[in-house]
C-alpha positions as protocol buffer text, in pm:
chain_id: "A"
residue {
  index: 1
  type: UNK
  ca { x: 5201 y: -2805 z: 11642 }
}
residue {
  index: 2
  type: UNK
  ca { x: 5406 y: -2575 z: 11398 }
}
residue {
  index: 3
  type: UNK
  ca { x: 5481 y: -2681 z: 11046 }
}
residue {
  index: 4
  type: UNK
  ca { x: 5746 y: -2492 z: 10847 }
}
residue {
  index: 5
  type: UNK
  ca { x: 5752 y: -2489 z: 10469 }
}
residue {
  index: 6
  type: UNK
  ca { x: 6001 y: -2306 z: 10251 }
}
residue {
  index: 7
  type: UNK
  ca { x: 5826 y: -1958 z: 10292 }
}
residue {
  index: 8
  type: UNK
  ca { x: 5541 y: -2018 z: 10546 }
}
residue {
  index: 9
  type: UNK
  ca { x: 5488 y: -2143 z: 10895 }
}
residue {
  index: 10
  type: UNK
  ca { x: 5167 y: -2277 z: 11027 }
}
residue {
  index: 11
  type: UNK
  ca { x: 5094 y: -2317 z: 11399 }
}
residue {
  index: 12
  type: UNK
  ca { x: 4790 y: -2426 z: 11583 }
}
residue {
  index: 13
  type: UNK
  ca { x: 4668 y: -2260 z: 11887 }
}
residue {
  index: 14
  type: UNK
  ca { x: 4402 y: -2338 z: 12149 }
}
residue {
  index: 15
  type: UNK
  ca { x: 4152 y: -2030 z: 12238 }
}
residue {
  index: 16
  type: UNK
  ca { x: 3894 y: -2025 z: 12484 }
}
residue {
  index: 17
  type: UNK
  ca { x: 3578 y: -1852 z: 12499 }
}
residue {
  index: 18
  type: UNK
  ca { x: 3483 y: -1877 z: 12123 }
}
residue {
  index: 19
  type: UNK
  ca { x: 3115 y: -1983 z: 12091 }
}
residue {
  index: 20
  type: UNK
  ca { x: 3010 y: -1882 z: 11739 }
}
residue {
  index: 21
  type: UNK
  ca { x: 3102 y: -1719 z: 11413 }
}
residue {
  index: 22
  type: UNK
  ca { x: 3109 y: -1386 z: 11529 }
}
residue {
  index: 23
  type: UNK
  ca { x: 3373 y: -1508 z: 11795 }
}
residue {
  index: 24
  type: UNK
  ca { x: 3568 y: -1645 z: 11517 }
}
residue {
  index: 25
  type: UNK
  ca { x: 3573 y: -1350 z: 11324 }
}
residue {
  index: 26
  type: UNK
  ca { x: 3685 y: -1140 z: 11596 }
}
residue {
  index: 27
  type: UNK
  ca { x: 3982 y: -1374 z: 11649 }
}
residue {
  index: 28
  type: UNK
  ca { x: 4058 y: -1409 z: 11286 }
}
residue {
  index: 29
  type: UNK
  ca { x: 4039 y: -1020 z: 11237 }
}
residue {
  index: 30
  type: UNK
  ca { x: 4292 y: -941 z: 11518 }
}
residue {
  index: 31
  type: UNK
  ca { x: 4549 y: -1221 z: 11432 }
}
residue {
  index: 32
  type: UNK
  ca { x: 4525 y: -1108 z: 11048 }
}
residue {
  index: 33
  type: UNK
  ca { x: 4652 y: -769 z: 11165 }
}
residue {
  index: 34
  type: UNK
  ca { x: 4950 y: -899 z: 11277 }
}
residue {
  index: 35
  type: UNK
  ca { x: 5284 y: -856 z: 11048 }
}
residue {
  index: 36
  type: UNK
  ca { x: 5338 y: -1143 z: 10829 }
}
residue {
  index: 37
  type: UNK
  ca { x: 5026 y: -1336 z: 10878 }
}
residue {
  index: 38
  type: UNK
  ca { x: 4887 y: -1489 z: 10547 }
}
residue {
  index: 39
  type: UNK
  ca { x: 4585 y: -1648 z: 10689 }
}
residue {
  index: 40
  type: UNK
  ca { x: 4385 y: -1746 z: 10977 }
}
residue {
  index: 41
  type: UNK
  ca { x: 4125 y: -2015 z: 11046 }
}
residue {
  index: 42
  type: UNK
  ca { x: 3944 y: -1994 z: 11389 }
}
residue {
  index: 43
  type: UNK
  ca { x: 3707 y: -2295 z: 11459 }
}
residue {
  index: 44
  type: UNK
  ca { x: 3465 y: -2223 z: 11771 }
}
residue {
  index: 45
  type: UNK
  ca { x: 3362 y: -2563 z: 11831 }
}
residue {
  index: 46
  type: UNK
  ca { x: 3724 y: -2696 z: 11881 }
}
residue {
  index: 47
  type: UNK
  ca { x: 3866 y: -2365 z: 12016 }
}
residue {
  index: 48
  type: UNK
  ca { x: 4158 y: -2433 z: 11764 }
}
residue {
  index: 49
  type: UNK
  ca { x: 4305 y: -2123 z: 11555 }
}
residue {
  index: 50
  type: UNK
  ca { x: 4545 y: -2239 z: 11263 }
}
residue {
  index: 51
  type: UNK
  ca { x: 4769 y: -1943 z: 11182 }
}
residue {
  index: 52
  type: UNK
  ca { x: 4969 y: -1953 z: 10846 }
}
residue {
  index: 53
  type: UNK
  ca { x: 5241 y: -1688 z: 10863 }
}
residue {
  index: 54
  type: UNK
  ca { x: 5566 y: -1583 z: 10689 }
}
residue {
  index: 55
  type: UNK
  ca { x: 5765 y: -1647 z: 10979 }
}
residue {
  index: 56
  type: UNK
  ca { x: 5686 y: -1788 z: 11331 }
}
residue {
  index: 57
  type: UNK
  ca { x: 5493 y: -1556 z: 11543 }
}
residue {
  index: 58
  type: UNK
  ca { x: 5592 y: -1499 z: 11913 }
}
residue {
  index: 59
  type: UNK
  ca { x: 5334 y: -1636 z: 12161 }
}
residue {
  index: 60
  type: UNK
  ca { x: 5339 y: -1277 z: 12318 }
}
residue {
  index: 61
  type: UNK
  ca { x: 5201 y: -1125 z: 11989 }
}
residue {
  index: 62
  type: UNK
  ca { x: 4953 y: -1406 z: 11978 }
}
residue {
  index: 63
  type: UNK
  ca { x: 4824 y: -1371 z: 12301 }
}
residue {
  index: 64
  type: UNK
  ca { x: 4789 y: -994 z: 12285 }
}
residue {
  index: 65
  type: UNK
  ca { x: 4584 y: -1034 z: 11955 }
}
residue {
  index: 66
  type: UNK
  ca { x: 4357 y: -1285 z: 12121 }
}
residue {
  index: 67
  type: UNK
  ca { x: 4322 y: -1073 z: 12420 }
}
residue {
  index: 68
  type: UNK
  ca { x: 4231 y: -771 z: 12213 }
}
residue {
  index: 69
  type: UNK
  ca { x: 3964 y: -986 z: 12053 }
}
residue {
  index: 70
  type: UNK
  ca { x: 3820 y: -1063 z: 12400 }
}
residue {
  index: 71
  type: UNK
  ca { x: 3928 y: -1428 z: 12437 }
}
residue {
  index: 72
  type: UNK
  ca { x: 4198 y: -1622 z: 12617 }
}
residue {
  index: 73
  type: UNK
  ca { x: 4505 y: -1789 z: 12471 }
}
residue {
  index: 74
  type: UNK
  ca { x: 4563 y: -2114 z: 12615 }
}
residue {
  index: 75
  type: UNK
  ca { x: 4888 y: -2201 z: 12423 }
}
residue {
  index: 76
  type: UNK
  ca { x: 5019 y: -2366 z: 12113 }
}
residue {
  index: 77
  type: UNK
  ca { x: 4873 y: -2717 z: 12035 }
}
């Protein structure tokens, strides 16, 4: 799911392996470091990560950030 506004894009991704708040924090930290990312909300219980950014992110960039955090990107919801 991707929603675009005048200045921001919101995308929801499915990530496997997150089980707790620490996991959410690790994924959030890596994704927040990507250029143009305004906010990240990771929810371990659902495995969903919502990213708000200035422009759409490439899946490769999102996958690399999630991998760096130690988790696996399933894809965009």
